[in-house]
Amino acid sequence: MKSKVIIVSRFSILITTVASLSFAALAMAQTPGAHSSPTTSGTAAKATEGSSLSTKDKTFMRKAAKGGMMEVAMGRLAEQNGQSEDVKSFGKRMVTDHGKANDELKSIAAKKGVKLPGKEPSEKWSSDKTYMNMMVKDHEKDLAEFQEEANNGSDPDVKKFAEKTAKVVQEHLDLAKETHSKLQ
């Protein structure tokens, strides 16, 4: 009988211990930050720094990066394959201006913790007219998007970038229209 009491006592102690640990784990899970280490919480703070950006700001940044890379790729093709000196000159300006804007956007994205697309598009050259027609349409669309972000974005750095770049995009649009008209 004595061994039966010892077994029941040990079993009771085991159940009490498991129950106590379960309650402790449950309490820690419900207390924010109670179980995170300083390293984990510091890393989490850095990772969420970019999350202060609105979804709209992040989408704008990704679209601007993708479009900027396309402008540079197509500009290189225009420089190399354009028949008209005006088209070659326009292409060179696209490479220079959009290259600078891309670098600035990458810097802002790195600071804000936003991952931008990294794959450069593989574009094909068809003709001066097709390229310039595409540039007019693309810069009209881009100008509207940059002005929208400049006026309604939530992050001051992204808004400033959009406002500054919108002025350059307007210059590109005017030049694209002028160059396109010379080809007709």
Tab-separated table of N, CA, C and O in Angstrom, residues 67-69 71-72 93-103 139 142 165 169 172:
chain	number	residue	atom	x	y	z
A	67	GLY	N	9.511	50.803	-63.890
A	67	GLY	CA	9.445	51.700	-65.039
A	67	GLY	C	10.780	52.362	-65.327
A	67	GLY	O	11.177	52.505	-66.493
A	68	GLY	N	11.478	52.762	-64.274
A	68	GLY	CA	12.784	53.400	-64.454
A	68	GLY	C	13.797	52.457	-65.090
A	68	GLY	O	14.580	52.861	-65.955
A	69	MET	N	13.760	51.198	-64.680
A	69	MET	CA	14.677	50.216	-65.279
A	69	MET	C	14.342	50.002	-66.758
A	69	MET	O	15.228	49.861	-67.590
A	71	GLU	N	12.975	52.266	-68.743
A	71	GLU	CA	13.415	53.473	-69.456
A	71	GLU	C	14.915	53.411	-69.755
A	71	GLU	O	15.347	53.784	-70.847
A	72	VAL	N	15.698	52.949	-68.797
A	72	VAL	CA	17.147	52.837	-68.999
A	72	VAL	C	17.454	51.782	-70.064
A	72	VAL	O	18.253	52.025	-70.977
A	93	ARG	N	19.535	60.555	-72.902
A	93	ARG	CA	18.992	61.313	-71.767
A	93	ARG	C	18.189	60.395	-70.841
A	93	ARG	O	18.227	60.548	-69.620
A	94	MET	N	17.466	59.431	-71.427
A	94	MET	CA	16.693	58.490	-70.601
A	94	MET	C	17.634	57.680	-69.707
A	94	MET	O	17.352	57.479	-68.528
A	95	VAL	N	18.734	57.231	-70.277
A	95	VAL	CA	19.703	56.444	-69.505
A	95	VAL	C	20.247	57.284	-68.353
A	95	VAL	O	20.287	56.823	-67.203
A	96	THR	N	20.635	58.523	-68.635
A	96	THR	CA	21.217	59.394	-67.614
A	96	THR	C	20.202	59.760	-66.526
A	96	THR	O	20.440	59.529	-65.336
A	97	ASP	N	19.068	60.323	-66.941
A	97	ASP	CA	18.096	60.828	-65.969
A	97	ASP	C	17.430	59.708	-65.168
A	97	ASP	O	17.298	59.806	-63.946
A	98	HIS	N	17.002	58.653	-65.870
A	98	HIS	CA	16.336	57.564	-65.145
A	98	HIS	C	17.333	56.750	-64.324
A	98	HIS	O	16.967	56.192	-63.291
A	99	GLY	N	18.578	56.701	-64.769
A	99	GLY	CA	19.612	56.041	-63.963
A	99	GLY	C	19.793	56.753	-62.628
A	99	GLY	O	19.859	56.115	-61.569
A	100	LYS	N	19.836	58.099	-62.665
A	100	LYS	CA	19.960	58.885	-61.426
A	100	LYS	C	18.733	58.698	-60.536
A	100	LYS	O	18.853	58.513	-59.327
A	101	ALA	N	17.548	58.764	-61.138
A	101	ALA	CA	16.316	58.601	-60.358
A	101	ALA	C	16.255	57.203	-59.742
A	101	ALA	O	15.835	57.049	-58.585
A	102	ASN	N	16.673	56.192	-60.504
A	102	ASN	CA	16.679	54.821	-59.982
A	102	ASN	C	17.593	54.705	-58.767
A	102	ASN	O	17.243	54.063	-57.777
A	103	ASP	N	18.768	55.324	-58.845
A	103	ASP	CA	19.710	55.279	-57.717
A	103	ASP	C	19.121	55.969	-56.485
A	103	ASP	O	19.248	55.477	-55.361
A	139	HIS	N	5.412	58.227	-70.697
A	139	HIS	CA	5.670	59.404	-69.870
A	139	HIS	C	4.375	60.120	-69.481
A	139	HIS	O	4.322	60.746	-68.421
A	142	ASP	N	3.326	57.925	-66.575
A	142	ASP	CA	4.251	58.133	-65.459
A	142	ASP	C	4.040	59.488	-64.792
A	142	ASP	O	4.057	59.586	-63.562
A	165	THR	N	10.946	64.251	-59.258
A	165	THR	CA	11.044	63.437	-60.461
A	165	THR	C	9.929	63.776	-61.450
A	165	THR	O	10.133	63.685	-62.664
A	169	VAL	N	10.114	64.121	-65.477
A	169	VAL	CA	9.230	63.335	-66.351
A	169	VAL	C	8.463	64.273	-67.289
A	169	VAL	O	8.262	63.951	-68.465
A	172	HIS	N	10.751	65.152	-69.997
A	172	HIS	CA	10.873	64.002	-70.900
A	172	HIS	C	9.659	63.908	-71.825
A	172	HIS	O	9.806	63.625	-73.015
